[in-house]
């Protein structure tokens, strides 16, 4: 920390802080035109000049970009400063006499009219004042250079290349939103929103937040979602070796910095949605493939995202970034999902380790954890319809059946596969260890389309941020979040800007898990676009209708009751003694404190089995609570009252559900 | 080409010296731009033909020489080793020159004639234009343009580098600090300190630094610059250097490329220079040619592929410059000073220069304007403006009287006659409201209107301002507008104060040196020539008779009615009968001055 003096006030600042930031933080105003915290200081308007004394040297510097590196005495209002600012404003006012921002600042410095006739006088109140914010925002926030300056001196102007309309501009509106005079205006003819200003207002907030806080909160602009790898590993949530463990000594090899520094192209616009500030879709360029039909060729790999790093890396016990990229490329090329591939392979590998599979059964491949070459071979077989890959490609639910029948397995092995085959409703788990997060177990098990995190991604708020500690909190979360997330699908918006980068004061709000300020934004987008005023409750109601209808759809296909919401035990607790012992302290403590179970003299197996009983019971209780909260009966069937309340009690819908009411009632009686 | 080692340097020099001795004389024809335009190329051809025709090639060598700087006297020829200089040589003079050569006497009629004594002065070193100059950067003035690397070495190149490579890196930096050399690009920052700070940052950050030559200002012997940069690179631990040239000078680029190629082939650039462990290479990069790209942060931007626009920052290039790495950017002239400092020592260098201890060494200047000897000169810092203008420049051309001198290029200040005894050094000029800047000395006679000249300077700067920051862009637009108004007779009370206020804000608040110094012409002339502004504004008069809007032509009683003026007037503004006094219609008159020129009776007067 360095002690500086601004206008007589002693202030401690961190080295490198600009004088402007230090002054503003201490309530000392300094005028600016070309400065915004979301872009690098540009130093063009020169209004923020201050008088500084460093040792015996005094001079005027621009406070916006002057970094404090040693003690300095600053005078923000010296006569020289005021006089110079006044002349600058006099010149600006002569050129742009009707721009409010300039008029207002000029008035503060006693300038009310032009002091000479400017040859380029522009009477528009929306004149471009050449502050450069739009150009810098396009370049720095969007990583585009759609607009730039052309011409020197008096000819300087903001243009698109060759002063023609440039199709590469997708109309992200960042320039228009940052423009202080309204010289750049958005027109949205294709969508003709009811109130475009309202949408811009809230959209600009998100842009600013991402530009300012992503670097501290998520670093998605640098590494995409892969920043999660190290966080998950730190919190014991990164699936390793088929979800046995949540962290690994070698996980550092898959750290997002490895990808950033060695593979991922930096500073280019987003490949998922041009104009997105978060720009989390990353690519690795010029990556040389080592296997498969494109061996030796340099290709562009789209990704990897966190799920791919975890699934096609840690979960198979493989900690090699190049394996992740190679798998990522070939999965994309063959049209295979990296999550399903990763989780299925992890299951297959554990089966191999357990002896359920062997070389003979796999066509000669040794499919142990960590066998990168063999895993890639399976991927190529899967993609080309050959060998053991054809079997693996059918997914865990079928594999459990195929293995049992084909290899004539013992009941013990069949039960084991049931416990460790990480699928629900036939869909492979995505990449989070949920053993310690009951909420996330529910998130996976109760998701309508199977065990994926798209519907309720509660792991972060449950385990990292500890925002839903109680049982009721979790049940409420399992009502609210699936509904809220469904809404994104309804309106076609991305979920990431909702709760990845958050407002700095989010923790102080009444419901930080919901990110209230962003919810407010979404309500405003909807109303701004449609012209229909809604509130945040109605937003959830919209989803509830669709969500319940989806549940009904499941019933029509023969799924949807409580039994289909079951989860493999590995997602709730340790299946093996090895797993138990690896985290024995945690489990022992829980047995004693939470379940009042006396562990003295108990074997690992005894403790593990008690824990299992307790946790499975917990999961069922969670289901009860969630069903109640969602307005479903004990078998997970939406009640007639609920459907009426949602105005979804169409006769065809009720006809589907009625079968389930009766069968359940019959069975329970 | 074989690689040259440290030991070879001396051998090459000695061998070349022997070779030179085998000739009776070397005939040099100046190949500088000015002499070339007045026909020195042709002269060289004719001379070579004549020598060969007379079968004298064994005795006399004919070579082009580097620019002598004596531009008003071109084409210039020099006979070495005596150092005889012939002025304004024509092809027809050549047989006679050769006759005299054989006879061993100078051809008097082509020798310089001293204006005060009327005596012929045959030797270059005795001519007043030369004898007050001191050549460090242009030390090879009057010798042949080196054809190859060996000629360059014979001319003294790479001795300083050889010496530096035997020294410790830090000792080289200490030597430069001790020499007192200051940046010749205009800022005058101590070069050694700049190097030291870059060397420190490079060490702290463990990043290789860059050395860059900003070659936007003068041209010098390329090997001298290459040598200077190599010494700098050695001292700083840099392995890559860039020469940043203006694209408008393709012939300069070609010369430098050739020299770099020669140096590479001889092992003076590239890996293991002079067979030591030091490796360094130089690349040439061209600018788009904007005036502002000479500013260091604009130069870096330009090198990085961006528009040559200055960047607002308070982190020096020595800390984070090209590619964010510690970078030393020195002006070409600064680099060209380095070899001599190493070769002859810091003590020698710091003893050169004439006035203040803080300004040792020489400065290359271009002398332009209303002067007898316009040209390129190199003088010890501290030489007074009076010596430069009257001794070297031989006073004003066309019997003019000195009114002002603008130093430092378009953004330099205008100094009045009273300040003629001001020594040319960084502090003195800056205190007087001007600068050394680009090293231009523009001599302004009484026939020039100061206001109009300032208007011209400001208008040039207005076009060259990048327009990024408010004070420079808006200030120059405003000043230009006001000056246009004043010179067209529409000046207002308060204009001077308004200009002063604007110029001061430019000086204090502009982002880069262009804007900060662009205020000089206005501020210095308000300081020294305020009455001339007042005359324009209050009395509507331009005493130099330059501002057309402020003057009018009248016909007096000398008129005999010859009709010459009326016949020649392009706008038929003159009426009158034959043999009767004519009258000019002031509303129609466009002030072209034709009537004034055609009248043989002094009947047309300017008011």
Short mmCIF file of C-alpha atoms in Angstrom, two decimals, chain B residues 46 55 101 114 274 383 390 495 516 523:
data_model
loop_
_atom_site.label_atom_id
_atom_site.label_comp_id
_atom_site.label_asym_id
_atom_site.label_seq_id
_atom_site.Cartn_x
_atom_site.Cartn_y
_atom_site.Cartn_z
CA UNK B 46 31.80 12.25 -67.42
CA UNK B 55 44.39 6.32 -69.19
CA UNK B 101 45.23 17.70 -60.98
CA UNK B 114 35.20 34.23 -49.35
CA UNK B 274 32.93 -10.73 -34.60
CA UNK B 383 27.24 27.12 -30.91
CA UNK B 390 26.23 34.41 -40.09
CA UNK B 495 -7.90 37.01 -30.48
CA UNK B 516 2.50 19.93 -26.43
CA UNK B 523 3.21 31.23 -27.89
#
